[in-house]
Coordinates of C-alpha atoms in Angstrom, one line a residue:
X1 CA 21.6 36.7 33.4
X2 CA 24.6 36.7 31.8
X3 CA 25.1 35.1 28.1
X4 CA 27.7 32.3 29.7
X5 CA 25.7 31.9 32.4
X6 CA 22.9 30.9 30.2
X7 CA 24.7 28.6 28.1
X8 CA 26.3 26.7 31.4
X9 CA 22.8 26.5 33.1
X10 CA 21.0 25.8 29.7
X11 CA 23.8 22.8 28.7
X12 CA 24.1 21.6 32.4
X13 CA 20.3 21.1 33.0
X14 CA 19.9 19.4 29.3
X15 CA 22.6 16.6 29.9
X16 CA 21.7 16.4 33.7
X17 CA 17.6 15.5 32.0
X18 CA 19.2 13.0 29.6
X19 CA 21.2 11.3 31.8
X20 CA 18.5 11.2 34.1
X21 CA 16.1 9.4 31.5
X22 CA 19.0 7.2 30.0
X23 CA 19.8 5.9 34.1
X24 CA 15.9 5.7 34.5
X25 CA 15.1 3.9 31.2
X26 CA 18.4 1.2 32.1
X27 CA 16.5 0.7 35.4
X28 CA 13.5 0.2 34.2
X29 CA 14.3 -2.5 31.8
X30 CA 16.6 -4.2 33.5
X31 CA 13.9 -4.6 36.6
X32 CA 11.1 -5.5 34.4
X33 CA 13.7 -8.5 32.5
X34 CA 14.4 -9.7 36.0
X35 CA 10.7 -10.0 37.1
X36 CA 9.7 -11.5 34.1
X37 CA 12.5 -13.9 34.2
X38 CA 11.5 -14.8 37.4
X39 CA 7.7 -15.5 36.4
X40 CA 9.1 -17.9 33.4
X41 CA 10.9 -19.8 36.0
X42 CA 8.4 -20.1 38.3
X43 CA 5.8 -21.2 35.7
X44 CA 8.3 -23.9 34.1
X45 CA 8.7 -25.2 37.7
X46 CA 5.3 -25.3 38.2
X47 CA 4.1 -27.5 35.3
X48 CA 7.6 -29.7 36.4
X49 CA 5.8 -30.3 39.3
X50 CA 2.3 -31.1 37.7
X51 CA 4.1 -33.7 35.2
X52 CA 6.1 -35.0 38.1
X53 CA 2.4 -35.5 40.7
X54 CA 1.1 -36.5 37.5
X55 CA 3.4 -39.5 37.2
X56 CA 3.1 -40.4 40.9
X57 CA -0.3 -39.6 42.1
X58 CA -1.3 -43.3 42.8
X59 CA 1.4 -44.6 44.5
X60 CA 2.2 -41.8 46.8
X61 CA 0.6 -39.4 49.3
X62 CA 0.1 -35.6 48.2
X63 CA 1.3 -34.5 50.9
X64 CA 4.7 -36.8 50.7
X65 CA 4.7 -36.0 47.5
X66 CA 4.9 -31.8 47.6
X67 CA 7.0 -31.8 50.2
X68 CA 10.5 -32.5 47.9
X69 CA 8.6 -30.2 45.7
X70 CA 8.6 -27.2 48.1
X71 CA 10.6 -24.3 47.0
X72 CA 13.7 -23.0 49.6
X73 CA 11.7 -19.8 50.3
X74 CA 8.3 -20.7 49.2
X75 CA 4.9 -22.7 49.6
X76 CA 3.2 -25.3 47.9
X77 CA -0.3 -26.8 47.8
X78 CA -2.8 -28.3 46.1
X79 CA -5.9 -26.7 46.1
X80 CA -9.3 -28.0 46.0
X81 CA -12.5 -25.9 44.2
X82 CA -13.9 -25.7 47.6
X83 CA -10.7 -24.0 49.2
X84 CA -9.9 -26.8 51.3
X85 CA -5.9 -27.9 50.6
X86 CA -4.9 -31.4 50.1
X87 CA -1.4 -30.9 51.1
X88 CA 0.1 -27.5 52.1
X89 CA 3.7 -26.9 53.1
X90 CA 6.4 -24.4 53.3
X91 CA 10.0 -23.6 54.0
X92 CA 11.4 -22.8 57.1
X93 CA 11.4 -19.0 56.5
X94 CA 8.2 -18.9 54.7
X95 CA 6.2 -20.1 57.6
X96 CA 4.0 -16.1 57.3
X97 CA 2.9 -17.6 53.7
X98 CA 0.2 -20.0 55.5
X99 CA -2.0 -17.1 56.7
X100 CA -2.1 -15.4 52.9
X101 CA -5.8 -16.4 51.9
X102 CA -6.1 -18.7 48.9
X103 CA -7.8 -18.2 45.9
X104 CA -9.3 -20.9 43.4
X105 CA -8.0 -20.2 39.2
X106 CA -10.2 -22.2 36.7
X107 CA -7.2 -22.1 34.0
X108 CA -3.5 -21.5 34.4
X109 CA -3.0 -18.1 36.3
X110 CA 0.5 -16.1 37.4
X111 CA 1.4 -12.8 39.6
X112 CA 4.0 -11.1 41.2
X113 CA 2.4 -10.6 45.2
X114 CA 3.8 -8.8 48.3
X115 CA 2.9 -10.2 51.6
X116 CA 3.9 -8.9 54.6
X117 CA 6.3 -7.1 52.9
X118 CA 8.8 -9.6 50.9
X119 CA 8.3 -9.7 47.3
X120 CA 6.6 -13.6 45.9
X121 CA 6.3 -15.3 42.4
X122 CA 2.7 -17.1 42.5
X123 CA 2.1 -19.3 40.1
X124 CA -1.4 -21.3 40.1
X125 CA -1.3 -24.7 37.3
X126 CA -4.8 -26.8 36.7
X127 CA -4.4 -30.7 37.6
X128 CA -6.6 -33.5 37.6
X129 CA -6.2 -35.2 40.9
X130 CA -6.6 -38.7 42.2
X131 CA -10.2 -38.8 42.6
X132 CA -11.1 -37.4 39.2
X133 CA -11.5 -34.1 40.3
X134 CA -9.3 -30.6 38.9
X135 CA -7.2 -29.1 41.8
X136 CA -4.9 -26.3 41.7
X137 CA -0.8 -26.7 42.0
X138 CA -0.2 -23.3 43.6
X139 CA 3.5 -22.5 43.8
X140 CA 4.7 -19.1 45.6
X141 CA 8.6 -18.3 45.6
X142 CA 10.0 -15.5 47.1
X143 CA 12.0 -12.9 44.5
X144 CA 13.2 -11.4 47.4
X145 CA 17.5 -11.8 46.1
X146 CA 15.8 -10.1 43.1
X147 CA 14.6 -7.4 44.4
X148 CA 17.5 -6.9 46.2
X149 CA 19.3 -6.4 43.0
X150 CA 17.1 -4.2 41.7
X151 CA 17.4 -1.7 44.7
X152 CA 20.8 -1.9 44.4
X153 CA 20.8 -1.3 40.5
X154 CA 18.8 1.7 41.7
X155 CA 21.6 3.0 44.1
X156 CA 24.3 2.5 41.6
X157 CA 22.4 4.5 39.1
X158 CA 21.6 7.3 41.3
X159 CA 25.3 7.0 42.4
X160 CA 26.7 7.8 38.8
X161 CA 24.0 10.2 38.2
X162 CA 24.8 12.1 41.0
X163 CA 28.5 11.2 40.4
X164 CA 27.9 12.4 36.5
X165 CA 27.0 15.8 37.3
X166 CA 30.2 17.2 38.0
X167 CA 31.7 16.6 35.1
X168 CA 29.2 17.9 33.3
X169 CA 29.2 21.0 35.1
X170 CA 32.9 21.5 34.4
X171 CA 32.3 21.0 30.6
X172 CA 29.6 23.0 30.1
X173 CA 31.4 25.8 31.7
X174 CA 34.0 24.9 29.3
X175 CA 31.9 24.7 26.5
X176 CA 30.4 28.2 27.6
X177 CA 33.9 30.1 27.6
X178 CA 34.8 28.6 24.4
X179 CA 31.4 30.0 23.2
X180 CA 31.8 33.3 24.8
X181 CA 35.4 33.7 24.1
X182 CA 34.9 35.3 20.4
X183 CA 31.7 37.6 21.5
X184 CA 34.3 38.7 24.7
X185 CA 37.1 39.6 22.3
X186 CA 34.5 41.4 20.2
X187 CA 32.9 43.5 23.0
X188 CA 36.4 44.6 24.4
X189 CA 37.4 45.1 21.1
X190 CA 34.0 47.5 20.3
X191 CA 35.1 49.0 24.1
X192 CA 38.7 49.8 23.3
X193 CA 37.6 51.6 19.8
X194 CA 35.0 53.7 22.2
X195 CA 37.8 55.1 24.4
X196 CA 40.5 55.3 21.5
X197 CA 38.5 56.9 18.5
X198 CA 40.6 54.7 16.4
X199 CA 38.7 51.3 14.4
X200 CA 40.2 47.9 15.2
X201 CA 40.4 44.2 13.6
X202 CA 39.6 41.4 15.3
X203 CA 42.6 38.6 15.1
X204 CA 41.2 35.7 13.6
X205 CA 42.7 32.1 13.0
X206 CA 43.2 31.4 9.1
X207 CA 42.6 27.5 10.2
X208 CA 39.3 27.4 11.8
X209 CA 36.0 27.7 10.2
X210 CA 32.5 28.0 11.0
X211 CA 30.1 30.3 12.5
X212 CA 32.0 32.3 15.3
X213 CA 34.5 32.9 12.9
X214 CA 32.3 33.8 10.2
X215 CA 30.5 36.2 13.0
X216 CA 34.4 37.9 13.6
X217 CA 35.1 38.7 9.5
X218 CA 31.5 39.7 9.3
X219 CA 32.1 42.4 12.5
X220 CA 35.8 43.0 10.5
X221 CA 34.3 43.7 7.5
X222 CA 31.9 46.0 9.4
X223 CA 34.4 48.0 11.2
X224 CA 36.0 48.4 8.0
X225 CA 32.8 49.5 6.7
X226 CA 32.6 51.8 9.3
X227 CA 36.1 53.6 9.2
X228 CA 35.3 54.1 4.9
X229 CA 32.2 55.7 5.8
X230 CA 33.6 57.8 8.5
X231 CA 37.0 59.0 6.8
X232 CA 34.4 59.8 4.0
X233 CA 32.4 61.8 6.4
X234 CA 35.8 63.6 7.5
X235 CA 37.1 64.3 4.5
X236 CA 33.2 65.4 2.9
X237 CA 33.5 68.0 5.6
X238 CA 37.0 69.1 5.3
X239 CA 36.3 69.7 1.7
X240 CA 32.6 71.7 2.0
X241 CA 34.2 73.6 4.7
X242 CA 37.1 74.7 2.8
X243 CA 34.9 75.2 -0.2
X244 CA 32.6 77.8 1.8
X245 CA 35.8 79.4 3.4
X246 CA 37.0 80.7 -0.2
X247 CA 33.6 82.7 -1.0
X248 CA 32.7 84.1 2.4
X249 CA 36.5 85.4 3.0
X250 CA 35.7 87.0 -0.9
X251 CA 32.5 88.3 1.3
X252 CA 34.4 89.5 3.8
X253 CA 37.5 91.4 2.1
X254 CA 34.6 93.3 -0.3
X255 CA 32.7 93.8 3.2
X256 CA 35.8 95.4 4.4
X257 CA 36.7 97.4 1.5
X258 CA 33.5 99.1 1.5
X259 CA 33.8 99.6 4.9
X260 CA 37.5 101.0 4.3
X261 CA 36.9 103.1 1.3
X262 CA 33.2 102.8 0.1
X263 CA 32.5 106.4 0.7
X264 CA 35.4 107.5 -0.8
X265 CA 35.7 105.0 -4.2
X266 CA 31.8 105.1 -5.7
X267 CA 33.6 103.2 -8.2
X268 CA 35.0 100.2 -6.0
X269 CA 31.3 99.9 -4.7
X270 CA 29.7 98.3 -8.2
X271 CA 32.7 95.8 -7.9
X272 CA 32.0 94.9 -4.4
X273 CA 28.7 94.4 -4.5
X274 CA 28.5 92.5 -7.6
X275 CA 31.3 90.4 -6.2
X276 CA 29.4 89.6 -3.0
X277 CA 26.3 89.0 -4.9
X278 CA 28.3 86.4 -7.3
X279 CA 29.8 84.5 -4.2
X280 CA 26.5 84.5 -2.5
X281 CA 24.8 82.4 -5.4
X282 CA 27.6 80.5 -5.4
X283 CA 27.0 79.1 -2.2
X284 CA 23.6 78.8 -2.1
X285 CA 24.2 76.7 -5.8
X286 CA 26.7 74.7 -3.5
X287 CA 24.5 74.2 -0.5
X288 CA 21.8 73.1 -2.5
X289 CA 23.9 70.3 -4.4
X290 CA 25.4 69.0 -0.9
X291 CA 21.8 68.7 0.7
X292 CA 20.7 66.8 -2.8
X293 CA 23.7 64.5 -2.1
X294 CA 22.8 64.1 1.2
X295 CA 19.8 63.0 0.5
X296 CA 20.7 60.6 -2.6
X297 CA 18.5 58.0 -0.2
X298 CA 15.6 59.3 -0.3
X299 CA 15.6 59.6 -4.3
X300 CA 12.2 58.9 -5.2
X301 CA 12.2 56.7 -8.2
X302 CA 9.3 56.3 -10.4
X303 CA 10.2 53.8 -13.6
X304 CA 8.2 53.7 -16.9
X305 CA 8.6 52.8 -20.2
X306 CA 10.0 56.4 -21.5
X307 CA 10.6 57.3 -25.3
X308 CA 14.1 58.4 -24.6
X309 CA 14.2 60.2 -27.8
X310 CA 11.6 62.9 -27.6
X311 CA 12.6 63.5 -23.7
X312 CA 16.2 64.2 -25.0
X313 CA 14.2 66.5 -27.5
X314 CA 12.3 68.1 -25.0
X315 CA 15.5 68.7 -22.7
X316 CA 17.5 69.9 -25.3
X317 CA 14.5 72.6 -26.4
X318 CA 14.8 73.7 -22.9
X319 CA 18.7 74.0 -22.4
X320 CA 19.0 75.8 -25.4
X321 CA 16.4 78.5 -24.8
X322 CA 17.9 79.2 -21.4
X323 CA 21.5 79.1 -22.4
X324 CA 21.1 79.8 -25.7
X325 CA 23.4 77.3 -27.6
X326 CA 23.5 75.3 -30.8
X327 CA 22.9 71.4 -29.4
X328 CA 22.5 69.0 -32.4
X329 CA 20.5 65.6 -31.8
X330 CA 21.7 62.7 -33.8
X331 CA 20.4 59.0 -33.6
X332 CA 16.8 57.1 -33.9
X333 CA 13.7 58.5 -33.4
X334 CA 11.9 55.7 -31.5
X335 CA 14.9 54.5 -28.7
X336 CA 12.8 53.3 -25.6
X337 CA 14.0 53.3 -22.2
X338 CA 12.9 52.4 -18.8
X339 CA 13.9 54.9 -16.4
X340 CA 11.8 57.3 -14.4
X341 CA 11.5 60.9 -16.7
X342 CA 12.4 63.4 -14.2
X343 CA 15.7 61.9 -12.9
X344 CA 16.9 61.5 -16.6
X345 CA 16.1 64.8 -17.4
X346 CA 18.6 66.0 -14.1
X347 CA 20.9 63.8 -15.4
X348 CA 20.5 64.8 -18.8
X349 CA 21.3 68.8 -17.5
X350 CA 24.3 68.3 -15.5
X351 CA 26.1 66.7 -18.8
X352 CA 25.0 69.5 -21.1
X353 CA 25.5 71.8 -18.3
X354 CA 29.6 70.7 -18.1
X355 CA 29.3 70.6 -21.9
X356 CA 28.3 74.0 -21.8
X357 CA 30.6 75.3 -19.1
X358 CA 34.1 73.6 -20.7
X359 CA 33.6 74.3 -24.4
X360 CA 32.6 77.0 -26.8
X361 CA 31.3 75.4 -30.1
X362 CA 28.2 73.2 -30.7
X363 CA 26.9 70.4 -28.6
X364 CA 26.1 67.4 -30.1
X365 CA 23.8 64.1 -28.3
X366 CA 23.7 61.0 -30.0
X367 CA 20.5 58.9 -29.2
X368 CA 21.0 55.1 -29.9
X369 CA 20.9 51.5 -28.4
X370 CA 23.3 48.8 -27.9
X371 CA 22.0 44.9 -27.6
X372 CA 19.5 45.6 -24.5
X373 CA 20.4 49.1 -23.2
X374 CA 19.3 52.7 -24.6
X375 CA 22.3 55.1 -24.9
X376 CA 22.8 58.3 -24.8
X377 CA 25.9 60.4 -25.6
X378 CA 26.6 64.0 -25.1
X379 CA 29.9 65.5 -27.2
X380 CA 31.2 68.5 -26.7
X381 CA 34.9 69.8 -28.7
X382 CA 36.3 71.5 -25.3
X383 CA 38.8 71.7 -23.2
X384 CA 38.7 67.6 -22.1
X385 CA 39.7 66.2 -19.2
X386 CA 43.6 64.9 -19.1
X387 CA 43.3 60.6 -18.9
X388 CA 45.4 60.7 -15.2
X389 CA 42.3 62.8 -13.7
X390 CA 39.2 60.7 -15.7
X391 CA 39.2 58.5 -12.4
X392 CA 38.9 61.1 -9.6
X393 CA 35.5 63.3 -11.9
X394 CA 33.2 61.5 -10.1
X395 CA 34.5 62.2 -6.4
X396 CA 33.4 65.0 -4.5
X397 CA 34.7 68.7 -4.7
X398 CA 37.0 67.3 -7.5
X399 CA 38.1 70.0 -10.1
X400 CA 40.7 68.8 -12.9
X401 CA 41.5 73.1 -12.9
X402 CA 40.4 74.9 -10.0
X403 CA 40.9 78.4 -11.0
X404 CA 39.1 77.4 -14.6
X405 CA 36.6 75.7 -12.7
X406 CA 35.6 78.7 -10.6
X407 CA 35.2 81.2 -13.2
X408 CA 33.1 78.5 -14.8
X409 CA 31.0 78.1 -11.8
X410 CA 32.1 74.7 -10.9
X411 CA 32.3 73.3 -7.4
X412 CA 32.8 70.1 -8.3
X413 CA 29.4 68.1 -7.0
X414 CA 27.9 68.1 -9.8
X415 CA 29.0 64.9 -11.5
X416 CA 29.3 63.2 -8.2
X417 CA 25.5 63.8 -8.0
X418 CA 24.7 62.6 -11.9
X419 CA 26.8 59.3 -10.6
X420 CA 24.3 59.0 -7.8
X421 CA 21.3 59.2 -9.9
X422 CA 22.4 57.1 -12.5
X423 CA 23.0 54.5 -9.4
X424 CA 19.5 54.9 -8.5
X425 CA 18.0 54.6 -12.0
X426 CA 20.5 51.3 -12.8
X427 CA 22.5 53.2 -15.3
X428 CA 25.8 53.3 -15.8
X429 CA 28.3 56.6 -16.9
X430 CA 31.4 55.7 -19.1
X431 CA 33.5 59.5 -19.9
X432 CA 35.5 59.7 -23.0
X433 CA 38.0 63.1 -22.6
X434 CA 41.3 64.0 -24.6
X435 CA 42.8 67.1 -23.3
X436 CA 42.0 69.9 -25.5
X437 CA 40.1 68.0 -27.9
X438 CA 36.7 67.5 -26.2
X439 CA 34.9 65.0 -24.3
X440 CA 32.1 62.4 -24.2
X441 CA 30.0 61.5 -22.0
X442 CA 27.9 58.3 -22.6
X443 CA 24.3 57.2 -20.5
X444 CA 23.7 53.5 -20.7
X445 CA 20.4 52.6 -19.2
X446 CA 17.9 49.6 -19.7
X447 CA 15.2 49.3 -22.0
X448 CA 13.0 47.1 -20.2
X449 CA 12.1 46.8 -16.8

């Protein structure tokens, strides 16, 4: 079943039930006020009576007596303990009340009856007769009229009920598109971006609030979301596949030079193959750094309280027998950190490794702390990074020189993967660069966890 469909059956059958219990509770009321009102009356005529045969019981006969007592469509008696009546009478059209078998009451009693099938009021008062004995003042009135009303308080109810329902249909329906109306738009909106390849907005009103317009900036600020990621996608693979283009057609001319003339030139084949065999680590290097990228995710982060400065030490011991260049440490000898040791120390080489690549003299990291973060700062005296390009470092493929950067080794991923692990570890980069003068490089990362 359809969403609107729900809503409009859901809404419809929850008014038609309260409607239903509000018509039913009105009738119920109103029937038992009646009833009881008749019972009040009926007793109040009763001891009317009693006071009145009370008054008179000497001079007149009982059965005189009743009889301007007797109700219109009624019976009244007086009843001895030994079931026999003193004086019995009814109305004309209550002549079927004679054959109802009578009962004796001790104290004051009341009922609502039915006999043969018309509603009474019986109502049965305690006197002390003539003789010195108690009889009972039975009085029975019919409610009938009453009754009547209630039925037809019954009809008119389930009239408008009935009557009621069609409006409520209609508005639930309404009440259902209005609901529907946004989550529509949405899905042809979601339908049209399926056929078109292109990401759309929904057209909201600035005036209204609440939660179906909440629900269409949260599914604008999704698509937007959405066409970031994927222009990022498109242009990630536009730029690796015109990194790997430049190496493989280097493979491929050398390939065909050899082919061409590597019988002839022994001396062209030295060049070619160490040409193809630099190209070939290059992309391997490169393939490696886009599937670490890839995977930024799935880093696997393991924070401790670290002594920043020996694991700088250690780092720098390491860089410096593999590259061998003078690095000089600076700074405190007990900065503590909390950041997980082997991500640091990746970190750690991608900045000396840039360091290393763009300048010629020595390398110097500071190791230091400002208020509640650890720092660390890598300086190098080479050839900087002009201030109009400090903004792009971090994206991918970016190289401020492209021909410098390829005899250097550069690809460009390499600082767009130390900003991803610093994002994982909760550190922050900040790059200091004057063209030609050197740059900076500065780690800020918490001390405690």
């Amino acid at each position: 079943m359809k969403l609107r469909s729900k809503i409009n059956l859901y809404t419809s059958v929850l008014f038609i039930v309260l409607l239903i219990c509000m018509n039913a509770s009105i009738y119920f009321v109103f029937s038992h006020l009646m009833k009881e009102n008749e019972l009040e009356r009926a007793q109040a005529e009763a001891e009317k009576v009693s006071i009145e045969i009370g008054n008179a019981v000497d001079g007149i006969a009982p059965n005189e007596l009743i009889l301007a007592f007797v109700p219109v469509d009624g019976m009244i008696q007086i009843l001895k303990e030994d079931l026999t009546s003193d004086g019995k009478t009814t109305s004309t059209s209550a002549e079927k009340l004679r054959a109802r078998k009578s009962s004796f009451y001790p104290g004051e009693f009341s009922e609502l009856i039915s006999h043969d099938g018309t509603p009474y009021v019986f109502v049965s008062f305690p006197i002390v007769w003539s003789d010195g004995t108690v009889v009972n003042l039975q009085l029975t009135t019919s409610i009938e009229s009453t009754t009547d009303m209630i039925h037809l308080l019954a009809i008119v109810l389930i009239f408008i009920t009935v009557i009621a329902m069609i409006p409520t249909f209609v508005s639930s329906r309404i009440l259902s598109n209005l609901i529907i109306q946004p989550i529509r738009t949405m899905i042809n909106t979601m339908k049209d971006i399926q056929k078109s390849g292109h990401f759309k907005q929904l057209k909201l009103e600035d005036t209204t609030e609440g939660e179906l317009v909440e629900m269409g900036e949260t599914f604008n600020h999704m698509m937007t979301l959405l066409q970031t990621n994927y222009e990022k996608q498109e242009q990630f693979v536009s730029n690796a596949s015109h990194e790997l283009r430049t190496p493989l057609t280097i493979i491929e001319n050398y390939a065909d030079l050899l082919k061409r003339r590597g019988l002839e030139r022994p001396d062209l084949f030295e060049e070619s193959i160490d040409a193809i065999h630099s190209e070939a680590i290059r992309m391997r290097e490169m393939t490696e750094q886009l599937l670490s990228i890839a995977r930024h995710e799935q880093w696997n982060i393991q924070k401790e309280q670290v002594n920043i400065t020996r694991l700088v030490q250690e780092t720098v011991n390491a860089f410096q027998t593999t590259y061998q260049r003078d690095i000089n440490i600076e700074g405190s000898y007990q900065i503590i950190g909390y950041t997980d040791i082997q991500k640091l120390k990746q970190l750690l080489f991608i900045f000396l490794d840039n360091a290393r690549k763009y300048s010629e003299g020595p390398i110097t990291v500071h190791v230091g702390q400002v208020e509640k973060e650890s720092t660390i700062q890598i300086e190098d005296r080479g050839v900087g990074i002009p201030k109009e390009d400090l903004p792009k470092v971090f994206d991918r493929f970016y190289r401020v020189d492209q021909a410098r950067s390829r005899k250097q080794g550069g690809s460009g991923l390499g600082l767009t993967m130390a900003k991803d692990i610093a994002d994982a570890l909760g550190a922050r980069i900040e790059i200091n660069s004057k063209e030609n003068q050197g740059t900076i490089v500065t780690l800020f990362m918490p001390k405690e966890k």
